[in-house]
Amino acid sequence: MTESKPTKRLYIETAGCQMNILDSEMVVASLRRQGYELTNSAESADTILFNTCSVREHTEEKTYNHIALLRDLKRSHPEKIVGVMGCMAQKDQQLVFERAPFVDLVVGPGQLHSISGLLEKINAGAGRQMAVSLGRRDGNQDDIRRSHESFDPLRDPTMRPTPYQAYLRIQYGCDKFCTYCVVPMTRGPEQGRSPEQIYAEARQLADQGCKEIVLLGQTVNSYKYVEGSCVTRLADLLETIHEIDGICRIKFVTNYPKDMSIELLQTVRDLPKCSPYFHVPAQSGSDAVLARMKRGYTVSDYMAMMERIESTIPQAAVASDFIVGFCGETDEDFQQTLDLAERCRFKNSFIFKYSVRSGTKAAQLFPDDVPEHVKQHRNIELLELTNRIAEQENSRFIGNKVEVLVEGPSKLSLRRDDIGPMRQMTGRSRCDRIVVWEGNERQAGQLMPISIHDSNVHTLFGSVPTQQFSRDVYAMPLVANRRVDA
Ligand code: SAH
Ligand code: SF4
Ligand code: F3S
């Protein structure tokens, strides 16, 4: 008789960017192979993992507070294992044990493949474990690079909010070293994954029923892989992934303004499965601030890039990030950021108050001299402007059809606990806009047209047109994907 291993229950909390969401998916996939099963509370779990982000102090403090909430649980159940993984684990290392002494495990994002082995060791009584990657100056470049490569091909569709969409990492790390940013330290050197690995993973995802692939990199459009005399760039990856049957949509985030080449834009224009959507953070509209941030472009470079996007793909939607209150930012600098946002008319913008990060150039070189209340005020002012513009841009879709990849029931429908197959459904348009309509659960995973009747800052509201058309609709140019007033 074979003895089945007892199931271990895993609870995982994920903060941060898409990279972390993908990392969590893969850690769960690998632990499932070891007999773990997901559970939705720390209380019911044997192993509790926090996948963490270090990009701002506030994010870290929130995570440490969440971890601290487990103190009593851990006291009454010392056999439960608490682990901290991700960027904060890499950045704080030993400090995690000092700030939260009951933590058993610290694992950086480049060492995630070691988690299951380390959990076994802890279970066997070996005590606390830590696995982190090398620092940017801790050895020769090859060793540093290798220490930041974690595993990728263990895909688990059940871990994704919808099995029809998946992230696919094409690049590790970052070498841009923007002066405010901790990511080049936590994620290590920029390195492209090999095209063969990327294509194999894309095919695997398509075989699992995935329809939309989002290629991930910190500066995804800087992707480059050199093998002998052969150089592969993002445009080449798009062309090959475009050929894979079953994949209907391809997106890529996040873009670096300086590397938004005309060749890449033309490729996106010419490949119907590529979304005309670019997240390409401006960060600031002041040349002086951009120079202190070491972003590597000026406002006029950024505007020239916008012009390139607009003239190549007139229907493209562009999204941005901004940091307000960066060191030395004056009222005039901030006004220039408002001006840039006004001119660019972003689909949406993420706005962050500058947060000093130890180990960065900005922390060493510039005082954090913009008072908190000024940062707060600028945050609100910029958000009001970018929201007003986003609302105007969304209203241009009213009266038009958009092609939607259906994700499933909307949050509202899940909250209402609708009974039966008729539900409020949600999906995204080709240009990444959120669309909701009254539909049917069975629509999940389909590409379908939706007629838009109303909109607000974040959402387009529509209905299924009376005359349906084919599922292969991605190849059709739909009216609302063009600038409506063009
Ligand atoms: N690699 C991506 C995003 C990295 S982090 C890119 O370069 O676009 C996501 C966003 O967090 C950044 O775009 C930036 O707007 C913000 N950010 C990064 N470091 C920050 C800091 N120290 N304080 C406030 N916001 C920060
Ligand atoms: Fe950070 Fe700049 Fe790299 Fe983005 S490009 S991850 S902001 S250093
Ligand atoms: Fe945060 Fe790390 Fe992503 S710092 S934003 S989780 S790369």
Coordinates of C-alpha atoms and ligand atoms in Angstrom, one line a residue, residues 174 176-178 180-181 183-184 218-219 295, ligand 2:
C174 CA 17.4 46.5 -14.3
K176 CA 19.1 51.9 -15.6
F177 CA 19.8 53.0 -12.0
C178 CA 17.3 55.8 -11.8
Y180 CA 15.4 57.1 -6.7
C181 CA 14.9 53.4 -7.4
V183 CA 14.9 47.8 -8.1
P184 CA 18.4 47.4 -9.7
Q218 CA 11.4 46.4 -15.8
T219 CA 12.4 48.1 -19.1
R295 CA 16.2 59.1 -16.4
Ligands
SF4_2 FE1 13.7 51.5 -11.4 FE2 14.4 53.1 -13.4 FE3 14.9 50.5 -13.5 FE4 12.4 51.4 -13.7 S1 14.1 51.8 -15.1 S2 13.1 49.7 -12.4 S3 12.4 53.1 -12.3 S4 15.8 51.9 -12.1

